[in-house]
Short mmCIF file of C-alpha atoms in Angstrom, two decimals:
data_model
loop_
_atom_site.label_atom_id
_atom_site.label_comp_id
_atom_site.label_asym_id
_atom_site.label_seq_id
_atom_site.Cartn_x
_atom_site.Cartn_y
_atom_site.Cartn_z
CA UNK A 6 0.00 0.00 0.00
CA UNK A 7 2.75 2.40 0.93
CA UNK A 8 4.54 2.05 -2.39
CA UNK A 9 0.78 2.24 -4.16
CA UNK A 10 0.75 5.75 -2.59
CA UNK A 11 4.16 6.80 -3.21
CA UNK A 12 3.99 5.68 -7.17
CA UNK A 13 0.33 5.80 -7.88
CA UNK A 14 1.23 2.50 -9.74
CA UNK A 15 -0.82 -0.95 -8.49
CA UNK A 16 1.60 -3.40 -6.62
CA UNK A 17 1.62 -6.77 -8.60
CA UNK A 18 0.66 -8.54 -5.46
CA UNK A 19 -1.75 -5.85 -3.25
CA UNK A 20 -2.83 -6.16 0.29
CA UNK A 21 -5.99 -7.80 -0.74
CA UNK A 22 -3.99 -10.77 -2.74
CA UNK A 23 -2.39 -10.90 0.47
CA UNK A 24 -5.49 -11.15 2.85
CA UNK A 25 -6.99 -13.66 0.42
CA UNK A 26 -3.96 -15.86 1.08
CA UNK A 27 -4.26 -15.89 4.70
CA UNK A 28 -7.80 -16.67 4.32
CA UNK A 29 -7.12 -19.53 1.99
CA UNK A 30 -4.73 -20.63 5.05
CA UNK A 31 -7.30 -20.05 7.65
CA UNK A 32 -9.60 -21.92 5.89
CA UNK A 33 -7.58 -24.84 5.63
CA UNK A 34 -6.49 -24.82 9.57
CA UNK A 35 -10.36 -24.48 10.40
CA UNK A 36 -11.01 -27.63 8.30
CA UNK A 37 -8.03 -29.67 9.78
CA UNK A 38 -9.08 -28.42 13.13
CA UNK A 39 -13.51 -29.39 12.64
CA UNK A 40 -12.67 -32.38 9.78
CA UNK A 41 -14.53 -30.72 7.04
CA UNK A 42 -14.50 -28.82 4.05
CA UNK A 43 -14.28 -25.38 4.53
CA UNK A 44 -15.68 -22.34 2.29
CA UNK A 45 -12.73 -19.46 2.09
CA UNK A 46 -15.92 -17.15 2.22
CA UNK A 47 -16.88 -18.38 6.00
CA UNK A 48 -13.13 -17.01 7.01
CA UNK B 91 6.95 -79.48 -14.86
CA UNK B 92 3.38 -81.08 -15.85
CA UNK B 93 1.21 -78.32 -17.41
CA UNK B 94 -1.76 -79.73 -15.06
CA UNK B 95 -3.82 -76.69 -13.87
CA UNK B 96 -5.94 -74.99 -16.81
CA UNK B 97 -6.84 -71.37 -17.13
CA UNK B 98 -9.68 -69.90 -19.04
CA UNK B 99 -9.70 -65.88 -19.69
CA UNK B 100 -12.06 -63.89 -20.37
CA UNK B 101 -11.51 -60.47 -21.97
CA UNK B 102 -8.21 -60.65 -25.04
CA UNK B 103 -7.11 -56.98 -24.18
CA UNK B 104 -5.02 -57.19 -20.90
CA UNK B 105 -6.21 -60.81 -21.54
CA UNK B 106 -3.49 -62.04 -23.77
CA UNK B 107 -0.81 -60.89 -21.52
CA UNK B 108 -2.29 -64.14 -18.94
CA UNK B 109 -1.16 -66.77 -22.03
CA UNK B 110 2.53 -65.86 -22.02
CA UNK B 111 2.96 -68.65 -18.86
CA UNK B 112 2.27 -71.21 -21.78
CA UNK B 113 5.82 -70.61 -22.45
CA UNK B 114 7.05 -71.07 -18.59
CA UNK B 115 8.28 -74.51 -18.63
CA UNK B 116 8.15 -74.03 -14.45
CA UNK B 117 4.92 -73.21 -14.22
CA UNK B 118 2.01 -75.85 -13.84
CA UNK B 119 -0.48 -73.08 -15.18
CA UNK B 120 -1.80 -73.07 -18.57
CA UNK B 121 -4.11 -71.18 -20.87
CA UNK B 122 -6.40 -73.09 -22.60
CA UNK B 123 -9.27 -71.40 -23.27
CA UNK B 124 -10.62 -67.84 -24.64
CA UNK B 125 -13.52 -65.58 -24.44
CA UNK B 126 -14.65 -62.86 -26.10
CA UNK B 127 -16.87 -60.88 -28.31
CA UNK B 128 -15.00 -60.36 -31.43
CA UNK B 129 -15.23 -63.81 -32.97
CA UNK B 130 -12.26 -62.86 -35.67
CA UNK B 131 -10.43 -61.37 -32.99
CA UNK B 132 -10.66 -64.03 -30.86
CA UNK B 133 -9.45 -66.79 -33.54
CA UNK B 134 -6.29 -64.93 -33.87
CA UNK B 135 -5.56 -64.80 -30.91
CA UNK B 136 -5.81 -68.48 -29.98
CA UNK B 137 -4.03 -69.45 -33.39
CA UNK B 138 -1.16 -67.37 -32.72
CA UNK B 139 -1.09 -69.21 -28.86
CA UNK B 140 -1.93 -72.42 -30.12
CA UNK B 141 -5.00 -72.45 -27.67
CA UNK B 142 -7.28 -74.64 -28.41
CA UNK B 143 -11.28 -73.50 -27.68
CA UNK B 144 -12.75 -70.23 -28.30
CA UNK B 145 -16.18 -68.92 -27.36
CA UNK B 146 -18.02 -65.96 -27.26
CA UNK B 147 -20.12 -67.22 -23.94
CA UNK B 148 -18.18 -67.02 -21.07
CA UNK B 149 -20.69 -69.67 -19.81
CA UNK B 150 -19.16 -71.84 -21.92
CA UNK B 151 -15.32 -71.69 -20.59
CA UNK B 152 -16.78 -71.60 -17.37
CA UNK B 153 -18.23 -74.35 -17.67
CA UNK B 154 -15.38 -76.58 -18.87
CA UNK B 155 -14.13 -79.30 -17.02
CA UNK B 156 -10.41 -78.66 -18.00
CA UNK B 157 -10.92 -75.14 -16.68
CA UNK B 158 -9.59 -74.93 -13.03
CA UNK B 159 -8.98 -70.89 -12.91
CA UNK B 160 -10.69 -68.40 -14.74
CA UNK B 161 -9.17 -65.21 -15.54
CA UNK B 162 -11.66 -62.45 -15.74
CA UNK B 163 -10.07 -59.66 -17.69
CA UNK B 164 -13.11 -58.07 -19.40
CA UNK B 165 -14.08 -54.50 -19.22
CA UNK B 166 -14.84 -53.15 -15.84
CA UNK B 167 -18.60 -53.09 -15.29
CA UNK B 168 -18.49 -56.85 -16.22
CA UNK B 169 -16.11 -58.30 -13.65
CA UNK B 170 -18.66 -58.78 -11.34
CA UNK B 171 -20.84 -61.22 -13.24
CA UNK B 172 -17.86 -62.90 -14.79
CA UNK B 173 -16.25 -63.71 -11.58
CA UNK B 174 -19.27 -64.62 -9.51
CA UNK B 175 -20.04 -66.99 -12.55
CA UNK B 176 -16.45 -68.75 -11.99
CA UNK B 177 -17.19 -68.69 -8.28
CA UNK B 178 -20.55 -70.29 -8.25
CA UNK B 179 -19.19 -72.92 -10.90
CA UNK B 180 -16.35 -73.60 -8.50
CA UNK B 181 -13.49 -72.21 -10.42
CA UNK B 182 -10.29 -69.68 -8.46
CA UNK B 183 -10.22 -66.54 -10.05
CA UNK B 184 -7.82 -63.48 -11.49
CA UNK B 185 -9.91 -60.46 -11.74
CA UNK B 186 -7.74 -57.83 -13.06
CA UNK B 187 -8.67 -54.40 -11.22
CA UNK B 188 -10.51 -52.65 -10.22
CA UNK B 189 -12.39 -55.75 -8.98
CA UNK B 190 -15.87 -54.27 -9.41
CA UNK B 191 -17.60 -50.98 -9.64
CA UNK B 192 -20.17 -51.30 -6.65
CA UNK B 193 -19.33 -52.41 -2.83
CA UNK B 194 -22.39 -54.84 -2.73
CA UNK B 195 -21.00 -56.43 -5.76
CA UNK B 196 -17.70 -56.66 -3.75
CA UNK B 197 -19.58 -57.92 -0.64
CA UNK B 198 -20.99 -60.41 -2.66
CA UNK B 199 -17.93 -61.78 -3.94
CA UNK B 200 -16.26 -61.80 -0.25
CA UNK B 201 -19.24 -63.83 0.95
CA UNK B 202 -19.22 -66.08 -2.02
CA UNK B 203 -14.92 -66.90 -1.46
CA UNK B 204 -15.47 -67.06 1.89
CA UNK B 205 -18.50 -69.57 1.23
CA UNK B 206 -16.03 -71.64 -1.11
CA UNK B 207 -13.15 -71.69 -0.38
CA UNK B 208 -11.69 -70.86 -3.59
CA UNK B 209 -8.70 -68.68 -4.37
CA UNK B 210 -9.08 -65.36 -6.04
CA UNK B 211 -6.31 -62.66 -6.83
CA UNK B 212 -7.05 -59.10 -7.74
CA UNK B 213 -4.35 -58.47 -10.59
CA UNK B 214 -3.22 -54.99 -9.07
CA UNK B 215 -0.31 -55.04 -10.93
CA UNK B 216 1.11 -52.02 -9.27
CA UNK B 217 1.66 -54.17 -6.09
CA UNK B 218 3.76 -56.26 -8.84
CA UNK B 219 6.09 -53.53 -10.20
CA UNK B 220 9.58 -53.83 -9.06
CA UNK B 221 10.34 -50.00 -7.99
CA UNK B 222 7.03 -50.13 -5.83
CA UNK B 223 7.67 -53.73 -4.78
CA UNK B 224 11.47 -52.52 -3.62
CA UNK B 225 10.03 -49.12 -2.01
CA UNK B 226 7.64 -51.70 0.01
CA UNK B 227 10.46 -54.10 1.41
CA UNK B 228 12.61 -51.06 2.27
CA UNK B 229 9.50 -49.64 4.29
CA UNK B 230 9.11 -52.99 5.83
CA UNK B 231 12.55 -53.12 7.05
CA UNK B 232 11.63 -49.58 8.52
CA UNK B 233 14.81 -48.11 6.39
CA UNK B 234 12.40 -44.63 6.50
CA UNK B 235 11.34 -45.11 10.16
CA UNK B 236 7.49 -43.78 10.48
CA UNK B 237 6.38 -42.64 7.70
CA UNK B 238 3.99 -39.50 8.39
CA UNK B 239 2.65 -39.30 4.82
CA UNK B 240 2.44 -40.69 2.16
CA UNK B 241 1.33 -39.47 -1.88
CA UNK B 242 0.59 -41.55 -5.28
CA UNK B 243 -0.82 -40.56 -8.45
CA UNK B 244 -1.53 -42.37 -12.20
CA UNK B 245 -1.53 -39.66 -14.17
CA UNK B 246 -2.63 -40.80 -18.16
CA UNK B 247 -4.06 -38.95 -21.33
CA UNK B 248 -6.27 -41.53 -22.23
CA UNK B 249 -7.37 -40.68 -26.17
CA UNK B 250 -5.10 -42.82 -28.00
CA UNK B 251 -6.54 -45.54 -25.90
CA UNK B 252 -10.38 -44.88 -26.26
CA UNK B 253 -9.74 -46.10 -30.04
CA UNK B 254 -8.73 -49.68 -29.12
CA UNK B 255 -11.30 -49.94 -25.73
CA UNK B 256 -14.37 -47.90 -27.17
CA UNK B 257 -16.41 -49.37 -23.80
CA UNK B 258 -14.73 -46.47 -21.83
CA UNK B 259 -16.63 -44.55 -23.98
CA UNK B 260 -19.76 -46.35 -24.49
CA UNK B 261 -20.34 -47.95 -21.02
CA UNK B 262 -18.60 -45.44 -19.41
CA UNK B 263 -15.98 -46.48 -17.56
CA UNK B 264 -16.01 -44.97 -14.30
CA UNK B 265 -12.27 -43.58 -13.87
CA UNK B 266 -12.45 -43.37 -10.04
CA UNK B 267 -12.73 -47.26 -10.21
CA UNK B 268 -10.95 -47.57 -13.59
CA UNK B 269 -8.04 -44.89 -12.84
CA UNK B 270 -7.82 -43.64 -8.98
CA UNK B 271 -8.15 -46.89 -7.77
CA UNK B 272 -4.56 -48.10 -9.05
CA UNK B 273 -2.72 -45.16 -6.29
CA UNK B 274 -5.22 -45.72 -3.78
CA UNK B 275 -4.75 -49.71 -3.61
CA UNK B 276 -0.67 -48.70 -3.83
CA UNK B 277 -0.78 -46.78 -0.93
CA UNK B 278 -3.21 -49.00 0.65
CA UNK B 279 -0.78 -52.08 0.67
CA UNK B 280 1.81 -50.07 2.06
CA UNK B 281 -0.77 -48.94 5.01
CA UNK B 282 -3.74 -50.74 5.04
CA UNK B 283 -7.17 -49.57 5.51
CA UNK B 284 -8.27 -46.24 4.39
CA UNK B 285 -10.31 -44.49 7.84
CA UNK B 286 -11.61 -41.38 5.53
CA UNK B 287 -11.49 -39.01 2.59
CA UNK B 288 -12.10 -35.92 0.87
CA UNK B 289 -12.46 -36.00 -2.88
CA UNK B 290 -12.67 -33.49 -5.82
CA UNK B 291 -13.68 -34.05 -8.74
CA UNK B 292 -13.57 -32.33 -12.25
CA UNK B 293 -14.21 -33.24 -15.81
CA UNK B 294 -11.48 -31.69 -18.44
CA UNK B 295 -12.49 -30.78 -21.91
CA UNK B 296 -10.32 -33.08 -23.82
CA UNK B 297 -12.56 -36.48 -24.14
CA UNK B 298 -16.08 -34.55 -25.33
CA UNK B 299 -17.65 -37.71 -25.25
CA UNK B 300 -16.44 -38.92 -22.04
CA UNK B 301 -19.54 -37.82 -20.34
CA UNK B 302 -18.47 -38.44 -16.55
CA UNK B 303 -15.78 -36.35 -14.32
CA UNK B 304 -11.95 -37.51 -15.37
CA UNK B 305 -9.46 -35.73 -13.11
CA UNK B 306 -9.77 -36.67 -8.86
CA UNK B 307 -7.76 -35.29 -5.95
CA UNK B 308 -8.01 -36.97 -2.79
CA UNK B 309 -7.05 -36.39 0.87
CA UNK B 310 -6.88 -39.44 3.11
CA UNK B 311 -6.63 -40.55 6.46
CA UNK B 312 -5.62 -44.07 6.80
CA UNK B 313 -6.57 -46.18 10.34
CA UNK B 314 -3.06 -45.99 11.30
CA UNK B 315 -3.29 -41.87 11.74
CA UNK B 316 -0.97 -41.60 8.60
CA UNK B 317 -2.20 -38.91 6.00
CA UNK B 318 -1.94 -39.14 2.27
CA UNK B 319 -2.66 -37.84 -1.13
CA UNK B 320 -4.05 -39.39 -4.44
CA UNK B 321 -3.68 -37.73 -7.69
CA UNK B 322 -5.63 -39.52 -10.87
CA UNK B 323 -5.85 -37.35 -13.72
CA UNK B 324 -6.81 -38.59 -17.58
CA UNK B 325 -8.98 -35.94 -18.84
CA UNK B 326 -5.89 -33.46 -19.45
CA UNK B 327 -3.02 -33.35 -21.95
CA UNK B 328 -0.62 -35.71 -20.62
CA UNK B 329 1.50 -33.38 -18.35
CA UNK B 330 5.36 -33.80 -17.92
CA UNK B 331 5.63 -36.59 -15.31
CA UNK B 332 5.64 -40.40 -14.95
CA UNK B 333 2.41 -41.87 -15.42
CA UNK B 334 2.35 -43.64 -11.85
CA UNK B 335 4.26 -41.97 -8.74
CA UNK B 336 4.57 -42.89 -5.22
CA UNK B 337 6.36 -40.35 -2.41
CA UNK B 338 6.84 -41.71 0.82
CA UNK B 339 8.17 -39.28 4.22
CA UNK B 340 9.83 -40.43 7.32
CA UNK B 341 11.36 -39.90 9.89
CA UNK B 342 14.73 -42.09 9.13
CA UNK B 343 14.26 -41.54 5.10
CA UNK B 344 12.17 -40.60 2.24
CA UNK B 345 11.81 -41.80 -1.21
CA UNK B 346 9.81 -41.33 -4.54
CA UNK B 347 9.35 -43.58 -7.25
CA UNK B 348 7.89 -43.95 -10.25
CA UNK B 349 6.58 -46.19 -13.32
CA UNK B 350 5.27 -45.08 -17.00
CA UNK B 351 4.02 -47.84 -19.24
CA UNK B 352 6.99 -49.28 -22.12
CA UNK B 353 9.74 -47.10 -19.79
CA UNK B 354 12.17 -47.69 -17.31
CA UNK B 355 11.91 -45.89 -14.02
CA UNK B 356 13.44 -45.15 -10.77
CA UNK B 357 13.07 -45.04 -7.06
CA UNK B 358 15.35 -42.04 -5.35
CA UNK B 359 15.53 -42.34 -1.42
CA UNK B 360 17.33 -40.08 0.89
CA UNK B 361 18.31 -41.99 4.10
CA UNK B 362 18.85 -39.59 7.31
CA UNK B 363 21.71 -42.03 8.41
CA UNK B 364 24.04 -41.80 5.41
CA UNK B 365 25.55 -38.23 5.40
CA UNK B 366 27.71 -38.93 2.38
CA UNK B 367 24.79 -40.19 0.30
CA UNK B 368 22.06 -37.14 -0.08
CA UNK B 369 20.41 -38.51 -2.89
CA UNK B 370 20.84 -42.59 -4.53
CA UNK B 371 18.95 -43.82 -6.98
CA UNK B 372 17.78 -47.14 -8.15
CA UNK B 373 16.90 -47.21 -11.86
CA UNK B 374 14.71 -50.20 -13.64
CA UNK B 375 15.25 -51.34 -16.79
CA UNK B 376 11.80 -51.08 -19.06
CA UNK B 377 9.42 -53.76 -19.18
CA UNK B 378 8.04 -54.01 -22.65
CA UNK B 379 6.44 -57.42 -22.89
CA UNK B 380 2.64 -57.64 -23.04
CA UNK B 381 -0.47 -55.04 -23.23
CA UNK B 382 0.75 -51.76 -21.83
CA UNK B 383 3.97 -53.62 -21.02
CA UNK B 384 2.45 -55.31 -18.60
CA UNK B 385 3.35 -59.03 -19.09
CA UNK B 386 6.05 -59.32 -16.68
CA UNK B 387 4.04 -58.06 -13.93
CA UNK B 388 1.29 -60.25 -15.41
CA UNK B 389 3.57 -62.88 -14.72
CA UNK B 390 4.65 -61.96 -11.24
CA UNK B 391 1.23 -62.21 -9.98
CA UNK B 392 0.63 -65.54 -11.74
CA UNK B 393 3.26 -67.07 -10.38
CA UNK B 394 2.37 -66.27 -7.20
CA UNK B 395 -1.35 -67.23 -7.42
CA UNK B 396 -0.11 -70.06 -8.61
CA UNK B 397 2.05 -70.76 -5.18
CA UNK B 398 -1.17 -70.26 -3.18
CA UNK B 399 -2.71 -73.06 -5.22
CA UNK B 400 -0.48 -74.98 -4.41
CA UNK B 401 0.34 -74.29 -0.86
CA UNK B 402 -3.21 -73.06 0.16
CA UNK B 403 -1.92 -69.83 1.50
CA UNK B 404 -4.14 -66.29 1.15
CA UNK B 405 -3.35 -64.35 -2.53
CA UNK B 406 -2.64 -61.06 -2.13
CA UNK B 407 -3.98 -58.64 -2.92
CA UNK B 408 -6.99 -61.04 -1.87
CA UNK B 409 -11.05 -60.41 -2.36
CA UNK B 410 -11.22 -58.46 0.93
CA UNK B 411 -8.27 -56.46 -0.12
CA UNK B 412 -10.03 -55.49 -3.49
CA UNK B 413 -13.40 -54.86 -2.03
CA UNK B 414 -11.69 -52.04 0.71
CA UNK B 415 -9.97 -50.73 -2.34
CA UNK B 416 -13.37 -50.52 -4.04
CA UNK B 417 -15.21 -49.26 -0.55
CA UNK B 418 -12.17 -46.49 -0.74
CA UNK B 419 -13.30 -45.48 -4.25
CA UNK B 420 -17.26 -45.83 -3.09
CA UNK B 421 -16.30 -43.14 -0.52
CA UNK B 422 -14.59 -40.89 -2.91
CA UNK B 423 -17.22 -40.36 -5.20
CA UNK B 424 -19.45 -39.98 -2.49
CA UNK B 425 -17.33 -37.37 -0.93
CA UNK B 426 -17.57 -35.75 -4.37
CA UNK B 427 -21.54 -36.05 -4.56
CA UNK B 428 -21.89 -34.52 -1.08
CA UNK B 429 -18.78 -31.67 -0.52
CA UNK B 430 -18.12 -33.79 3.20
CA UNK B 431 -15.60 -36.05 4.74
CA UNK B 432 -16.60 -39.81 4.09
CA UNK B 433 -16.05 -42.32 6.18
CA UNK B 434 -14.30 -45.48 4.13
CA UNK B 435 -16.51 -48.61 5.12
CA UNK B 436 -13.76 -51.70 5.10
CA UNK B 437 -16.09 -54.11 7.17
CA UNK B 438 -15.39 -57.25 5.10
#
């Protein structure tokens, strides 16, 4: 985000991309944890 | 040593491979019958063998007198009524895999060996091929300590082989039975019964008129606590990688190895105790005899069902390890159907 300011130019990977990844991770620790599927959308 | 115990097969694909022990001078077992639906076909085949009765009834080998095992090699969706036919006529059986497509078909057949008394081998010829056969004795000997999981895959583009087995096309052949169930039964002999799984399942766009799903990822969790991973893919282009692959990590070692029809292939281990050795490999020479290259495995297993005839000892894979393989499957497509966890049902 800070370099999105300073450049005005989009970051290949933004903070979103990143967020989405660590709900992709949750997701998967919440279905190891409760043995089933989990939606990335419930995260 | 006295050709004196008489195979019928049904089914000349894979089939044919079974006939090559008529050329084993130590083997008791021989071919002497044929069945399928080709009639010109099916003459060729026994004149080039020099076997001497053909039919297009499997009732009719069955029923032969100088038929003591029946090897049932037809397409999938058939195996059940071929080899409860052999059963219930009192004839040991070869069912090449899967064994059958449903698990009452496979209870069925448990209760009707079990009833009998006769033998019956699953032809899993994976359990057969020497880098997976090598990867199971050093596992055994607990060279990789405990393994904590496990991952296999068949991998195979299968539209230059819909040409010369149309029935995948036309029956369908169900590639969770027909395809998945080759790494699933590899990984269960190496650790038994599968507890659950999670499947996916996908249809590619290369077979248009393949009309079921052809590519399957699956999560298990075997009885022992050990996790693993099954990759069976045939509805892509055929990507860069052996067709069969098995990856096994431990504790004390690790090791892949692999298998592609016609080709030689290796098995790679890293052993924790050898500091001077990071990587070794073991390479196989290619085995090109037979249908798919098959016929030395073919062989293998042959050999071996024939030393439980004669010493009366359990085949393996047996007809309770093929129906768990088949209850494995059962559970993956249902796991597919429903989005859940299935529980694997192996009460045979």
């Amino acid at each position: 985000m800070t370099i999105e300011r300073l450049t005005g130019e989009r970051p290949l990977v933004t903070v979103r991309d990143g967020a989405r990844a660590v709900a992709v991770c949750v997701a998967a620790g919440r279905s190891v944890a409760e043995r089933r599927p989990v939606r990335v959308e419930e995260v | 040593m006295a050709k004196d115990i008489g195979v019928g097969v049904i089914g000349i694909g894979m089939g044919l491979t079974v006939a090559a022990i008529n050329r084993d001078p130590a083997s008791r077992l021989e071919v002497r019958a044929l069945c399928a639906t080709r009639p010109e076909r099916l003459a060729a085949a026994a004149r080039e063998r020099d076997i001497g009765f053909v039919t297009t009834d499997h009732h009719e080998l069955i029923a032969r007198p100088d038929i003591d095992v029946v090897g049932v090699y037809s397409p999938d969706h058939l195996h059940f009524e071929h080899a409860r036919a052999a059963l219930e006529a009192g004839k040991h059986v070869i069912c090449t895999k899967l064994m059958v497509t449903r698990v009452e078909d496979a209870a069925e057949l448990v209760r009707l060996v079990d009833r009998t008394g006769l033998k019956f081998l699953v032809g899993q010829t994976m359990r057969f091929e020497p880098k997976f056969a090598t990867a199971k004795r050093m596992v055994d000997d607990g060279d990789l300590g405990e393994i904590a999981w496990a991952e296999a895959h068949y991998v195979h583009d299968l539209r230059h082989v819909l040409p010369l087995t149309p029935w995948r096309l036309t029956a369908p052949q169900d590639l969770m039975y027909g395809g998945v169930s080759h790494p699933a039964d590899l990984l269960r002999w190496f650790f038994g019964n599968v507890k659950s799984v999670h499947a996916l399942a996908r249809k590619g766009k290369i077979m248009p008129d393949y009309p079921l799903p052809d590519n399957f990822l699956l999560n298990l969790q075997f009885e022992s606590g050990l996790i693993a991973r099954v990759l069976g893919s045939y509805g892509v282009v055929h990507p860069p990688m052996p067709m069969m692959g098995l990856g096994l990590y431990g504790d004390q070692g690790s090791l892949q190895a692999d298998f592609t029809d016609q080709r030689g292939g290796q098995l790679k281990y890293v052993l924790d105790r050898v500091e001077t050795l990071p990587v070794a490999t073991m390479t196989f020479e290619p085995e090109r005899e037979g249908a798919y290259g098959h016929g030395e495995t073919v062989l293998r297993y042959l050999r071996h069902f024939e030393e439980c005839l004669a010493t009366g000892s359990e085949p393996s894979p047996s007809v309770r390890d093929g129906a768990r393989s088949v209850a494995t499957c059962a559970a993956a497509w249902e796991s597919v159907r429903t989005g859940k966890v299935v529980s694997v049902s192996n009460d045979y």
